[in-house]
Amino acid sequence: MSAQDKTTAQLATPAPMSVFERFLTLWVLLCIVTGIAAGQMAPAAFQAIGRLEFAQVNLPVGLLIWVMIIPMLVKVDFTALHEIRQHVRGIGVTLFVNWLVKPFSMAFLGWLFIRNLFAPLLPAEQLDSYIAGLILLAAAPCTAMVFVWSRLTNGHPLFTLSQVAINDSIMVFAFAPLVAFLLGISAISVPWSTLLTSVLLYIVIPVGLAQLWRRSLLAKGQAAFDAAMTRIGPWSIAALLATLVLLFAFQGEAILRQPLVIALLAVPILIQVFFNSALAYWLNKAVGEKHNVACPSALIGASNFFELAVAAAISLFGFESGAALATVVGVLIEVPAMLLVVKLVNASKGWYETA
């Protein structure tokens, strides 16, 4: 293995989840309680925060989203794209599930559960918004946490890195058209200008800044890069939790009126997680990929870039929208659901490797 490949492998295999990451669901629940309580006690303060906008972008949230996303994108090595040729079948499965199955299956699940089965139990004026949030959640493949899931399954590090790099490259061009198309067939209108602004602010600019920062750090040596990653690692989760407190301060009244909403929104998200992970896992076996490729392929097919989804939902529909709430439910169930998928693919290794 060359020196560059060794460096890439090190970057693709972070330490297993910290206690903070492992209990992310607990912290999200605490943010829900804190946000709802704060919103009830000081509504005027949060309304003032909500008015801090420029070109339909809430400035405090925009800053938090950048702090949330950029440290994750610094880890992505786009030079790893040359690894694609070594695992063409696995990459093909990943792209098929991520871009041709997951967004469309979520649009279907949203129509089935939100617009039909659960409609009598949900506020009628928010049905379209809930579906929009689910679509935003499914249209952005996971960027950062998939490295952790891959490590927990002994996934191939270079394959994991290459599939993240190619997904991020595709997302720059495909996220806006895909979301616009799926919202359109779901009879939900959204201004193209607002959608493109979200892509520019939360994908294009952060990717550019992150890659410039990455090159600057690596120019100082691997030790400097590793030290910086350790230092900025907590920024993403801290910014995410602060965003959630703000969001639930605005959503509190609606949640107190209908607490069942969160449980109902979780149903299509959980179905999507297990359906897409199982599909990618089985397809990799069918095309003859190794288990250490099938695992990260299945895991990225099941997880979402929920930070981007939250940002886009707030920009497109606002703090108090059902879309913002739906994306946050994705955050709430991401860790326990993905840990279960990790357990299942590890336990089924014997079956997978059986001819």
mmCIF file of C-alpha atoms in Angstrom:
data_model
loop_
_atom_site.group_PDB
_atom_site.id
_atom_site.type_symbol
_atom_site.label_atom_id
_atom_site.label_comp_id
_atom_site.label_asym_id
_atom_site.label_seq_id
_atom_site.Cartn_x
_atom_site.Cartn_y
_atom_site.Cartn_z
ATOM 1 C CA MET A 1 0.000 0.000 0.000
ATOM 2 C CA SER A 2 1.357 3.429 -0.955
ATOM 3 C CA ALA A 3 1.861 6.234 1.544
ATOM 4 C CA GLN A 4 -1.193 8.017 0.099
ATOM 5 C CA ASP A 5 -3.339 4.910 0.480
ATOM 6 C CA LYS A 6 -2.168 4.497 4.071
ATOM 7 C CA THR A 7 -3.190 8.061 4.798
ATOM 8 C CA THR A 8 -6.553 7.543 3.116
ATOM 9 C CA ALA A 9 -7.152 4.359 5.084
ATOM 10 C CA GLN A 10 -6.392 6.142 8.339
ATOM 11 C CA LEU A 11 -8.846 8.907 7.489
ATOM 12 C CA ALA A 12 -11.539 6.426 6.531
ATOM 13 C CA THR A 13 -11.305 4.459 9.769
ATOM 14 C CA PRO A 14 -12.009 6.761 12.695
ATOM 15 C CA ALA A 15 -12.229 5.456 16.229
ATOM 16 C CA PRO A 16 -15.460 3.703 17.175
ATOM 17 C CA MET A 17 -18.312 5.867 18.390
ATOM 18 C CA SER A 18 -17.707 7.953 21.468
ATOM 19 C CA VAL A 19 -20.133 7.789 24.372
ATOM 20 C CA PHE A 20 -21.574 11.092 23.179
ATOM 21 C CA GLU A 21 -22.220 9.742 19.670
ATOM 22 C CA ARG A 22 -23.578 6.426 20.930
ATOM 23 C CA PHE A 23 -26.184 8.216 23.042
ATOM 24 C CA LEU A 24 -27.081 10.823 20.417
ATOM 25 C CA THR A 25 -30.743 9.805 20.673
ATOM 26 C CA LEU A 26 -30.711 10.678 24.381
ATOM 27 C CA TRP A 27 -29.207 14.101 23.686
ATOM 28 C CA VAL A 28 -31.804 14.720 20.995
ATOM 29 C CA LEU A 29 -34.565 13.865 23.479
ATOM 30 C CA LEU A 30 -33.040 16.300 25.970
ATOM 31 C CA CYS A 31 -32.976 18.954 23.246
ATOM 32 C CA ILE A 32 -36.650 18.315 22.578
ATOM 33 C CA VAL A 33 -37.503 18.876 26.247
ATOM 34 C CA THR A 34 -35.182 21.895 26.554
ATOM 35 C CA GLY A 35 -36.416 23.491 23.343
ATOM 36 C CA ILE A 36 -40.098 23.022 24.124
ATOM 37 C CA ALA A 37 -39.645 24.380 27.670
ATOM 38 C CA ALA A 38 -37.592 27.363 26.493
ATOM 39 C CA GLY A 39 -40.079 28.159 23.747
ATOM 40 C CA GLN A 40 -42.948 28.163 26.232
ATOM 41 C CA MET A 41 -41.078 30.312 28.771
ATOM 42 C CA ALA A 42 -39.552 32.864 26.385
ATOM 43 C CA PRO A 43 -41.544 32.894 23.138
ATOM 44 C CA ALA A 44 -40.604 36.499 22.308
ATOM 45 C CA ALA A 45 -36.874 35.707 22.341
ATOM 46 C CA PHE A 46 -37.256 32.845 19.888
ATOM 47 C CA GLN A 47 -39.551 34.845 17.648
ATOM 48 C CA ALA A 48 -36.817 37.473 17.482
ATOM 49 C CA ILE A 49 -34.302 34.775 16.460
ATOM 50 C CA GLY A 50 -36.716 33.577 13.809
ATOM 51 C CA ARG A 51 -36.840 37.076 12.291
ATOM 52 C CA LEU A 52 -33.048 37.242 11.797
ATOM 53 C CA GLU A 53 -33.254 36.379 8.100
ATOM 54 C CA PHE A 54 -31.572 37.413 4.892
ATOM 55 C CA ALA A 55 -32.837 36.165 1.510
ATOM 56 C CA GLN A 56 -35.115 33.643 3.292
ATOM 57 C CA VAL A 57 -32.144 32.186 5.207
ATOM 58 C CA ASN A 58 -32.191 32.332 8.991
ATOM 59 C CA LEU A 59 -28.752 33.661 9.897
ATOM 60 C CA PRO A 60 -28.258 31.913 13.286
ATOM 61 C CA VAL A 61 -29.315 28.581 11.812
ATOM 62 C CA GLY A 62 -27.176 29.125 8.703
ATOM 63 C CA LEU A 63 -24.123 29.633 10.897
ATOM 64 C CA LEU A 64 -24.931 26.562 12.999
ATOM 65 C CA ILE A 65 -25.411 24.450 9.873
ATOM 66 C CA TRP A 66 -21.986 25.455 8.552
ATOM 67 C CA VAL A 67 -20.395 24.582 11.901
ATOM 68 C CA MET A 68 -22.276 21.289 11.731
ATOM 69 C CA ILE A 69 -21.425 20.293 8.156
ATOM 70 C CA ILE A 70 -17.959 21.645 7.376
ATOM 71 C CA PRO A 71 -15.998 19.555 9.945
ATOM 72 C CA MET A 72 -17.614 16.435 8.469
ATOM 73 C CA LEU A 73 -16.751 17.403 4.909
ATOM 74 C CA VAL A 74 -13.109 18.045 5.849
ATOM 75 C CA LYS A 75 -12.787 14.266 6.328
ATOM 76 C CA VAL A 76 -13.886 13.524 2.758
ATOM 77 C CA ASP A 77 -10.990 12.807 0.383
ATOM 78 C CA PHE A 78 -12.128 13.306 -3.222
ATOM 79 C CA THR A 79 -8.873 11.798 -4.454
ATOM 80 C CA ALA A 80 -10.295 8.484 -3.225
ATOM 81 C CA LEU A 81 -12.507 8.427 -6.323
ATOM 82 C CA HIS A 82 -9.773 6.425 -8.073
ATOM 83 C CA GLU A 83 -10.748 3.513 -5.797
ATOM 84 C CA ILE A 84 -14.052 3.169 -7.649
ATOM 85 C CA ARG A 85 -12.522 0.988 -10.341
ATOM 86 C CA GLN A 86 -11.542 -1.628 -7.746
ATOM 87 C CA HIS A 87 -15.112 -2.073 -6.509
ATOM 88 C CA VAL A 88 -17.283 -1.230 -9.486
ATOM 89 C CA ARG A 89 -20.062 -3.638 -8.495
ATOM 90 C CA GLY A 90 -20.274 -2.366 -4.919
ATOM 91 C CA ILE A 91 -20.265 1.261 -6.068
ATOM 92 C CA GLY A 92 -22.952 0.401 -8.616
ATOM 93 C CA VAL A 93 -25.152 -1.069 -5.871
ATOM 94 C CA THR A 94 -24.539 1.969 -3.657
ATOM 95 C CA LEU A 95 -25.476 4.443 -6.389
ATOM 96 C CA PHE A 96 -28.529 2.423 -7.437
ATOM 97 C CA VAL A 97 -29.924 2.271 -3.885
ATOM 98 C CA ASN A 98 -28.933 5.821 -2.899
ATOM 99 C CA TRP A 99 -30.199 7.639 -5.966
ATOM 100 C CA LEU A 100 -32.742 5.414 -7.727
ATOM 101 C CA VAL A 101 -34.398 3.560 -4.849
ATOM 102 C CA LYS A 102 -34.196 5.465 -1.561
ATOM 103 C CA PRO A 103 -35.647 8.866 -2.559
ATOM 104 C CA PHE A 104 -38.450 7.307 -4.612
ATOM 105 C CA SER A 105 -39.294 4.674 -2.003
ATOM 106 C CA MET A 106 -39.502 7.402 0.636
ATOM 107 C CA ALA A 107 -41.806 9.460 -1.564
ATOM 108 C CA PHE A 108 -44.019 6.375 -1.857
ATOM 109 C CA LEU A 109 -43.890 5.681 1.894
ATOM 110 C CA GLY A 110 -44.747 9.314 2.596
ATOM 111 C CA TRP A 111 -47.749 9.088 0.275
ATOM 112 C CA LEU A 112 -48.843 5.756 1.782
ATOM 113 C CA PHE A 113 -48.494 6.582 5.465
ATOM 114 C CA ILE A 114 -48.749 10.361 5.761
ATOM 115 C CA ARG A 115 -51.271 11.197 3.053
ATOM 116 C CA ASN A 116 -53.382 8.067 3.521
ATOM 117 C CA LEU A 117 -52.997 5.687 6.497
ATOM 118 C CA PHE A 118 -52.032 8.248 9.141
ATOM 119 C CA ALA A 119 -53.806 11.277 7.656
ATOM 120 C CA PRO A 120 -56.731 11.233 10.142
ATOM 121 C CA LEU A 121 -54.235 11.373 13.043
ATOM 122 C CA LEU A 122 -52.142 14.265 11.708
ATOM 123 C CA PRO A 123 -52.875 17.976 11.258
ATOM 124 C CA ALA A 124 -54.273 18.296 7.749
ATOM 125 C CA GLU A 125 -52.455 21.565 7.007
ATOM 126 C CA GLN A 126 -49.054 19.910 7.619
ATOM 127 C CA LEU A 127 -49.425 16.727 5.548
ATOM 128 C CA ASP A 128 -47.593 18.088 2.504
ATOM 129 C CA SER A 129 -44.893 19.544 4.715
ATOM 130 C CA TYR A 130 -44.301 16.217 6.485
ATOM 131 C CA ILE A 131 -43.903 14.456 3.133
ATOM 132 C CA ALA A 132 -41.496 17.157 1.955
ATOM 133 C CA GLY A 133 -39.363 16.630 5.058
ATOM 134 C CA LEU A 134 -39.233 12.882 4.481
ATOM 135 C CA ILE A 135 -38.172 13.429 0.861
ATOM 136 C CA LEU A 136 -35.427 15.869 1.906
ATOM 137 C CA LEU A 137 -34.200 13.309 4.423
ATOM 138 C CA ALA A 138 -33.986 10.525 1.843
ATOM 139 C CA ALA A 139 -32.477 12.609 -0.970
ATOM 140 C CA ALA A 140 -29.132 13.186 0.769
ATOM 141 C CA PRO A 141 -26.912 10.121 1.383
ATOM 142 C CA CYS A 142 -24.967 10.001 4.647
ATOM 143 C CA THR A 143 -21.587 11.747 4.671
ATOM 144 C CA ALA A 144 -19.967 11.450 8.097
ATOM 145 C CA MET A 145 -21.586 8.847 10.329
ATOM 146 C CA VAL A 146 -21.220 6.150 7.677
ATOM 147 C CA PHE A 147 -17.491 6.106 8.495
ATOM 148 C CA VAL A 148 -18.406 5.111 12.050
ATOM 149 C CA TRP A 149 -20.913 2.472 10.954
ATOM 150 C CA SER A 150 -18.352 1.041 8.525
ATOM 151 C CA ARG A 151 -15.724 0.795 11.251
ATOM 152 C CA LEU A 152 -18.152 -1.100 13.499
ATOM 153 C CA THR A 153 -18.617 -3.730 10.763
ATOM 154 C CA ASN A 154 -14.935 -3.919 9.726
ATOM 155 C CA GLY A 155 -15.944 -2.398 6.399
ATOM 156 C CA HIS A 156 -13.371 -1.794 3.661
ATOM 157 C CA PRO A 157 -12.013 1.694 4.506
ATOM 158 C CA LEU A 158 -11.110 2.781 0.984
ATOM 159 C CA PHE A 159 -14.421 1.611 -0.421
ATOM 160 C CA THR A 160 -16.245 3.527 2.325
ATOM 161 C CA LEU A 161 -14.304 6.664 1.538
ATOM 162 C CA SER A 162 -14.760 6.352 -2.227
ATOM 163 C CA GLN A 163 -18.528 5.854 -2.003
ATOM 164 C CA VAL A 164 -18.859 8.909 0.258
ATOM 165 C CA ALA A 165 -16.729 10.982 -2.142
ATOM 166 C CA ILE A 166 -18.773 10.018 -5.204
ATOM 167 C CA ASN A 167 -22.078 10.548 -3.392
ATOM 168 C CA ASP A 168 -20.983 14.018 -2.312
ATOM 169 C CA SER A 169 -19.922 14.802 -5.880
ATOM 170 C CA ILE A 170 -23.299 13.679 -7.239
ATOM 171 C CA MET A 171 -25.185 15.524 -4.499
ATOM 172 C CA VAL A 172 -23.825 18.883 -5.673
ATOM 173 C CA PHE A 173 -25.619 18.427 -9.010
ATOM 174 C CA ALA A 174 -28.480 16.014 -8.274
ATOM 175 C CA PHE A 175 -29.923 17.072 -4.912
ATOM 176 C CA ALA A 176 -31.924 20.076 -6.125
ATOM 177 C CA PRO A 177 -33.391 18.483 -9.296
ATOM 178 C CA LEU A 178 -34.229 15.258 -7.454
ATOM 179 C CA VAL A 179 -35.955 17.035 -4.573
ATOM 180 C CA ALA A 180 -37.825 19.329 -6.970
ATOM 181 C CA PHE A 181 -38.977 16.350 -9.054
ATOM 182 C CA LEU A 182 -40.169 14.298 -6.063
ATOM 183 C CA LEU A 183 -41.916 17.254 -4.479
ATOM 184 C CA GLY A 184 -43.546 17.897 -7.844
ATOM 185 C CA ILE A 185 -44.930 14.386 -8.214
ATOM 186 C CA SER A 186 -46.097 14.644 -4.594
ATOM 187 C CA ALA A 187 -48.017 17.811 -5.614
ATOM 188 C CA ILE A 188 -45.874 20.029 -3.361
ATOM 189 C CA SER A 189 -44.653 23.302 -4.852
ATOM 190 C CA VAL A 190 -41.343 24.834 -3.838
ATOM 191 C CA PRO A 191 -39.532 27.834 -5.360
ATOM 192 C CA TRP A 192 -36.576 26.734 -7.460
ATOM 193 C CA SER A 193 -34.638 29.801 -6.358
ATOM 194 C CA THR A 194 -34.970 28.839 -2.689
ATOM 195 C CA LEU A 195 -33.996 25.245 -3.400
ATOM 196 C CA LEU A 196 -30.928 26.282 -5.391
ATOM 197 C CA THR A 197 -29.958 28.739 -2.647
ATOM 198 C CA SER A 198 -30.089 25.871 -0.144
ATOM 199 C CA VAL A 199 -27.834 23.746 -2.367
ATOM 200 C CA LEU A 200 -25.380 26.620 -2.764
ATOM 201 C CA LEU A 201 -25.314 27.449 0.949
ATOM 202 C CA TYR A 202 -25.375 23.954 2.407
ATOM 203 C CA ILE A 203 -23.559 21.836 -0.201
ATOM 204 C CA VAL A 204 -21.459 23.804 -2.680
ATOM 205 C CA ILE A 205 -19.918 26.434 -0.394
ATOM 206 C CA PRO A 206 -19.320 24.072 2.574
ATOM 207 C CA VAL A 207 -17.694 21.472 0.288
ATOM 208 C CA GLY A 208 -15.403 24.122 -1.191
ATOM 209 C CA LEU A 209 -14.434 25.588 2.186
ATOM 210 C CA ALA A 210 -13.929 22.141 3.705
ATOM 211 C CA GLN A 211 -11.628 21.004 0.916
ATOM 212 C CA LEU A 212 -9.554 24.184 1.160
ATOM 213 C CA TRP A 213 -9.271 23.646 4.907
ATOM 214 C CA ARG A 214 -8.378 20.001 4.373
ATOM 215 C CA ARG A 215 -5.558 20.862 1.962
ATOM 216 C CA SER A 216 -4.238 23.503 4.364
ATOM 217 C CA LEU A 217 -4.171 21.040 7.261
ATOM 218 C CA LEU A 218 -2.587 18.208 5.271
ATOM 219 C CA ALA A 219 0.109 20.603 4.058
ATOM 220 C CA LYS A 220 1.204 20.813 7.697
ATOM 221 C CA GLY A 221 1.456 17.024 7.968
ATOM 222 C CA GLN A 222 -0.711 14.094 9.005
ATOM 223 C CA ALA A 223 -0.208 14.758 12.717
ATOM 224 C CA ALA A 224 -1.539 18.305 12.351
ATOM 225 C CA PHE A 225 -4.536 17.018 10.390
ATOM 226 C CA ASP A 226 -5.354 14.348 13.007
ATOM 227 C CA ALA A 227 -5.033 16.869 15.836
ATOM 228 C CA ALA A 228 -7.387 19.266 14.043
ATOM 229 C CA MET A 229 -9.936 16.504 13.438
ATOM 230 C CA THR A 230 -9.891 15.611 17.118
ATOM 231 C CA ARG A 231 -10.308 19.256 18.088
ATOM 232 C CA ILE A 232 -13.170 20.089 15.715
ATOM 233 C CA GLY A 233 -14.942 16.728 16.004
ATOM 234 C CA PRO A 234 -17.374 17.854 18.744
ATOM 235 C CA TRP A 235 -18.340 21.004 16.807
ATOM 236 C CA SER A 236 -20.721 19.161 14.477
ATOM 237 C CA ILE A 237 -22.790 17.490 17.176
ATOM 238 C CA ALA A 238 -22.808 20.596 19.387
ATOM 239 C CA ALA A 239 -24.098 22.707 16.478
ATOM 240 C CA LEU A 240 -26.686 20.058 15.624
ATOM 241 C CA LEU A 241 -28.004 19.997 19.192
ATOM 242 C CA ALA A 242 -28.149 23.803 19.353
ATOM 243 C CA THR A 243 -30.133 23.810 16.083
ATOM 244 C CA LEU A 244 -32.543 21.249 17.516
ATOM 245 C CA VAL A 245 -33.147 23.346 20.631
ATOM 246 C CA LEU A 246 -34.086 26.282 18.387
ATOM 247 C CA LEU A 247 -36.276 24.112 16.184
ATOM 248 C CA PHE A 248 -38.191 22.558 19.084
ATOM 249 C CA ALA A 249 -38.642 25.946 20.694
ATOM 250 C CA PHE A 250 -40.682 26.806 17.584
ATOM 251 C CA GLN A 251 -42.317 23.367 17.272
ATOM 252 C CA GLY A 252 -43.216 23.038 20.951
ATOM 253 C CA GLU A 253 -46.813 24.192 20.763
ATOM 254 C CA ALA A 254 -47.632 21.796 17.908
ATOM 255 C CA ILE A 255 -45.920 18.869 19.641
ATOM 256 C CA LEU A 256 -47.719 19.487 22.923
ATOM 257 C CA ARG A 257 -51.003 19.463 21.033
ATOM 258 C CA GLN A 258 -50.216 16.249 19.137
ATOM 259 C CA PRO A 259 -47.335 14.274 20.680
ATOM 260 C CA LEU A 260 -48.246 11.235 18.542
ATOM 261 C CA VAL A 261 -46.869 13.021 15.465
ATOM 262 C CA ILE A 262 -43.244 12.069 16.175
ATOM 263 C CA ALA A 263 -44.082 8.358 16.500
ATOM 264 C CA LEU A 264 -46.108 8.400 13.284
ATOM 265 C CA LEU A 265 -43.346 10.145 11.329
ATOM 266 C CA ALA A 266 -40.846 7.559 12.586
ATOM 267 C CA VAL A 267 -42.722 4.694 10.887
ATOM 268 C CA PRO A 268 -41.841 5.446 7.217
ATOM 269 C CA ILE A 269 -38.288 6.431 8.216
ATOM 270 C CA LEU A 270 -37.703 3.113 9.994
ATOM 271 C CA ILE A 271 -39.186 1.127 7.111
ATOM 272 C CA GLN A 272 -36.889 2.986 4.728
ATOM 273 C CA VAL A 273 -33.804 2.257 6.875
ATOM 274 C CA PHE A 274 -34.386 -1.479 6.999
ATOM 275 C CA PHE A 275 -35.670 -1.869 3.441
ATOM 276 C CA ASN A 276 -32.772 -0.032 1.801
ATOM 277 C CA SER A 277 -30.068 -1.608 3.958
ATOM 278 C CA ALA A 278 -31.456 -5.098 3.277
ATOM 279 C CA LEU A 279 -31.732 -4.386 -0.456
ATOM 280 C CA ALA A 280 -28.161 -3.090 -0.757
ATOM 281 C CA TYR A 281 -26.806 -5.946 1.361
ATOM 282 C CA TRP A 282 -28.575 -8.583 -0.742
ATOM 283 C CA LEU A 283 -27.612 -6.959 -4.052
ATOM 284 C CA ASN A 284 -23.944 -6.917 -3.062
ATOM 285 C CA LYS A 285 -24.148 -10.622 -2.285
ATOM 286 C CA ALA A 286 -25.919 -11.245 -5.597
ATOM 287 C CA VAL A 287 -23.177 -9.501 -7.607
ATOM 288 C CA GLY A 288 -20.385 -11.245 -5.705
ATOM 289 C CA GLU A 289 -18.933 -8.408 -3.580
ATOM 290 C CA LYS A 290 -17.081 -9.185 -0.370
ATOM 291 C CA HIS A 291 -18.739 -8.763 3.018
ATOM 292 C CA ASN A 292 -16.480 -5.830 3.957
ATOM 293 C CA VAL A 293 -17.792 -3.978 0.885
ATOM 294 C CA ALA A 294 -21.426 -5.012 1.307
ATOM 295 C CA CYS A 295 -21.555 -3.651 4.868
ATOM 296 C CA PRO A 296 -20.648 -0.002 4.163
ATOM 297 C CA SER A 297 -22.729 -0.142 0.974
ATOM 298 C CA ALA A 298 -25.777 -1.271 2.974
ATOM 299 C CA LEU A 299 -25.124 1.239 5.730
ATOM 300 C CA ILE A 300 -24.842 4.282 3.480
ATOM 301 C CA GLY A 301 -27.999 3.127 1.718
ATOM 302 C CA ALA A 302 -29.868 3.179 5.000
ATOM 303 C CA SER A 303 -28.555 6.339 6.654
ATOM 304 C CA ASN A 304 -29.087 9.973 5.718
ATOM 305 C CA PHE A 305 -27.206 13.273 5.648
ATOM 306 C CA PHE A 306 -29.709 14.545 8.201
ATOM 307 C CA GLU A 307 -27.754 17.747 8.874
ATOM 308 C CA LEU A 308 -28.325 18.851 5.276
ATOM 309 C CA ALA A 309 -31.959 17.731 5.410
ATOM 310 C CA VAL A 310 -32.617 19.801 8.554
ATOM 311 C CA ALA A 311 -30.963 22.860 6.985
ATOM 312 C CA ALA A 312 -32.856 22.551 3.706
ATOM 313 C CA ALA A 313 -36.189 21.975 5.474
ATOM 314 C CA ILE A 314 -35.771 25.102 7.595
ATOM 315 C CA SER A 315 -34.713 27.178 4.580
ATOM 316 C CA LEU A 316 -37.540 25.945 2.352
ATOM 317 C CA PHE A 317 -40.405 25.679 4.825
ATOM 318 C CA GLY A 318 -39.398 27.410 8.070
ATOM 319 C CA PHE A 319 -38.772 26.532 11.707
ATOM 320 C CA GLU A 320 -42.389 25.764 12.495
ATOM 321 C CA SER A 321 -42.983 23.530 9.480
ATOM 322 C CA GLY A 322 -43.815 19.860 9.463
ATOM 323 C CA ALA A 323 -40.867 19.383 7.094
ATOM 324 C CA ALA A 324 -38.408 20.578 9.731
ATOM 325 C CA LEU A 325 -40.010 18.299 12.325
ATOM 326 C CA ALA A 326 -39.897 15.277 9.991
ATOM 327 C CA THR A 327 -36.166 15.711 9.378
ATOM 328 C CA VAL A 328 -35.516 15.972 13.111
ATOM 329 C CA VAL A 329 -37.339 12.678 13.678
ATOM 330 C CA GLY A 330 -34.710 11.232 11.332
ATOM 331 C CA VAL A 331 -32.009 12.502 13.694
ATOM 332 C CA LEU A 332 -33.859 11.057 16.664
ATOM 333 C CA ILE A 333 -33.941 7.488 15.377
ATOM 334 C CA GLU A 334 -30.738 7.426 13.290
ATOM 335 C CA VAL A 335 -28.342 6.030 15.905
ATOM 336 C CA PRO A 336 -30.471 3.216 17.398
ATOM 337 C CA ALA A 337 -31.712 2.153 13.955
ATOM 338 C CA MET A 338 -28.223 2.091 12.438
ATOM 339 C CA LEU A 339 -26.736 0.252 15.425
ATOM 340 C CA LEU A 340 -29.362 -2.431 14.857
ATOM 341 C CA VAL A 341 -28.404 -2.633 11.156
ATOM 342 C CA VAL A 342 -24.733 -2.933 12.196
ATOM 343 C CA LYS A 343 -25.637 -5.794 14.525
ATOM 344 C CA LEU A 344 -27.616 -7.579 11.810
ATOM 345 C CA VAL A 345 -24.926 -7.402 9.114
ATOM 346 C CA ASN A 346 -22.257 -8.554 11.588
ATOM 347 C CA ALA A 347 -24.423 -11.468 12.755
ATOM 348 C CA SER A 348 -25.213 -12.553 9.176
ATOM 349 C CA LYS A 349 -21.606 -12.660 7.956
ATOM 350 C CA GLY A 350 -21.659 -16.477 7.859
ATOM 351 C CA TRP A 351 -24.792 -16.480 5.705
ATOM 352 C CA TYR A 352 -23.355 -13.791 3.424
ATOM 353 C CA GLU A 353 -20.117 -15.683 2.775
ATOM 354 C CA THR A 354 -21.910 -18.955 2.085
ATOM 355 C CA ALA A 355 -21.710 -19.695 -1.622
#
